[in-house]
């Protein structure tokens, strides 16, 4: 039985790179929310507003802050399953070409999705990017279940 979760396995090594890219992007969305909250003076709590000498308003919001938060939430809903399913997928011993295609589609879809969300690019751009990434996660799950023994 081959050991698949080692750096000598090019599928695993490539997965690590693509997973790191989308995970770092997801983490960066949190910082982007903070930047937009500060520059737009829209804070989540009274103590955050007080640091900047601003009166807190629980009803205040900003469309850009909301967009960044929604893009971040969407990343959390899709990138975490990609990381977990992708890791399991690597253990099924997929071909390098097929795996790379899946990894690239997912990674590109997440960057396109975020770009479309932040810059309000008209639909169906964001929806197509979402479904491309979602399709990769479904393909991973299908391949894992196909090879699983119950």
XYZ file of C-alpha atoms in Angstrom:
150
model
C 0.000 0.000 0.000
C 1.426 3.345 -1.057
C 1.770 6.189 1.405
C -0.138 9.036 -0.231
C 0.085 11.858 2.309
C 3.782 12.550 1.812
C 5.575 15.317 -0.046
C 6.981 12.751 -2.475
C 3.434 12.366 -3.810
C 2.947 15.175 -6.368
C -0.853 15.067 -5.916
C -0.491 15.688 -2.185
C 2.178 18.341 -2.690
C 0.009 20.200 -5.215
C -3.030 19.882 -2.967
C -1.054 21.493 -0.134
C -0.221 24.463 -2.340
C -3.749 25.050 -3.618
C -5.306 24.460 -0.194
C -2.861 26.943 1.330
C -3.791 29.562 -1.291
C -7.523 29.384 -0.621
C -7.072 29.098 3.147
C -4.805 32.171 3.219
C -7.355 34.056 1.098
C -10.078 33.049 3.557
C -8.022 34.261 6.507
C -7.267 37.512 4.655
C -10.996 38.181 4.304
C -11.171 38.616 8.074
C -8.539 41.353 7.937
C -10.301 42.924 4.980
C -13.502 43.122 7.040
C -11.569 44.908 9.777
C -10.072 47.392 7.316
C -13.488 48.205 5.835
C -15.060 48.519 9.289
C -12.383 51.027 10.338
C -12.339 53.042 7.099
C -16.153 53.123 6.898
C -16.569 53.670 10.660
C -18.993 50.765 10.988
C -18.214 48.775 14.104
C -19.602 45.520 15.446
C -19.458 46.454 19.140
C -19.548 49.595 21.311
C -16.020 48.963 22.593
C -14.674 48.827 19.011
C -16.338 52.153 18.195
C -15.030 53.693 21.435
C -11.415 52.966 20.438
C -11.930 55.322 17.491
C -13.974 57.876 19.455
C -17.139 57.111 17.528
C -20.613 56.730 18.992
C -21.778 53.160 18.455
C -24.941 52.603 16.488
C -26.229 49.017 16.525
C -28.202 49.686 13.361
C -25.354 51.125 11.327
C -24.153 49.093 8.394
C -22.268 49.626 5.208
C -22.818 47.836 1.894
C -19.084 47.212 1.405
C -18.604 45.832 4.914
C -21.580 43.563 4.292
C -20.135 42.391 0.954
C -16.791 41.510 2.505
C -18.473 39.678 5.376
C -20.686 37.713 2.979
C -17.726 36.796 0.779
C -15.835 35.653 3.883
C -18.771 33.563 5.093
C -19.078 32.002 1.649
C -15.374 31.116 1.769
C -15.832 29.470 5.159
C -18.733 27.432 3.777
C -16.734 26.231 0.774
C -13.003 26.310 1.541
C -13.220 24.247 4.724
C -15.024 21.392 2.917
C -12.478 21.676 0.071
C -9.607 21.273 2.526
C -11.171 18.265 4.225
C -12.610 16.563 1.141
C -9.470 17.332 -0.844
C -7.318 15.642 1.750
C -9.540 12.560 1.654
C -9.544 12.709 -2.152
C -5.740 12.597 -2.224
C -5.898 9.289 -0.318
C -7.904 7.733 -3.175
C -4.824 7.882 -5.408
C -6.209 10.084 -8.207
C -4.261 10.833 -11.360
C -2.082 13.918 -11.139
C -3.750 15.571 -14.145
C -7.282 15.060 -12.841
C -6.376 16.189 -9.337
C -4.596 19.299 -10.622
C -7.616 20.168 -12.756
C -9.894 19.942 -9.702
C -7.487 21.933 -7.516
C -7.106 24.668 -10.136
C -10.818 24.948 -10.850
C -11.617 25.274 -7.158
C -8.877 27.810 -6.472
C -9.752 29.955 -9.482
C -13.455 29.755 -8.641
C -12.893 31.073 -5.117
C -10.786 34.019 -6.283
C -13.283 34.855 -9.044
C -16.187 34.521 -6.594
C -14.585 36.940 -4.130
C -13.625 39.409 -6.860
C -17.181 39.303 -8.248
C -18.637 39.812 -4.765
C -16.394 42.716 -3.821
C -16.711 44.568 -7.119
C -20.428 43.858 -7.616
C -19.884 42.186 -10.980
C -23.306 41.300 -12.382
C -24.590 37.760 -12.213
C -24.100 35.064 -13.376
C -20.355 35.527 -12.753
C -20.505 34.944 -9.016
C -23.004 32.100 -9.323
C -20.918 30.325 -11.966
C -17.796 30.688 -9.821
C -19.665 29.323 -6.806
C -21.030 26.316 -8.692
C -17.642 25.521 -10.228
C -16.105 25.241 -6.754
C -19.153 23.465 -5.373
C -18.912 20.983 -8.242
C -15.316 20.188 -7.313
C -16.351 19.434 -3.736
C -19.152 17.187 -5.027
C -16.689 15.419 -7.356
C -14.330 14.864 -4.419
C -17.172 13.429 -2.321
C -18.340 11.172 -5.154
C -14.839 9.795 -5.736
C -14.269 9.246 -2.010
C -17.590 7.451 -1.537
C -17.033 5.383 -4.676
C -13.844 3.987 -3.211
C -15.020 3.705 0.397
C -15.881 0.363 1.978
C -18.844 0.414 4.293
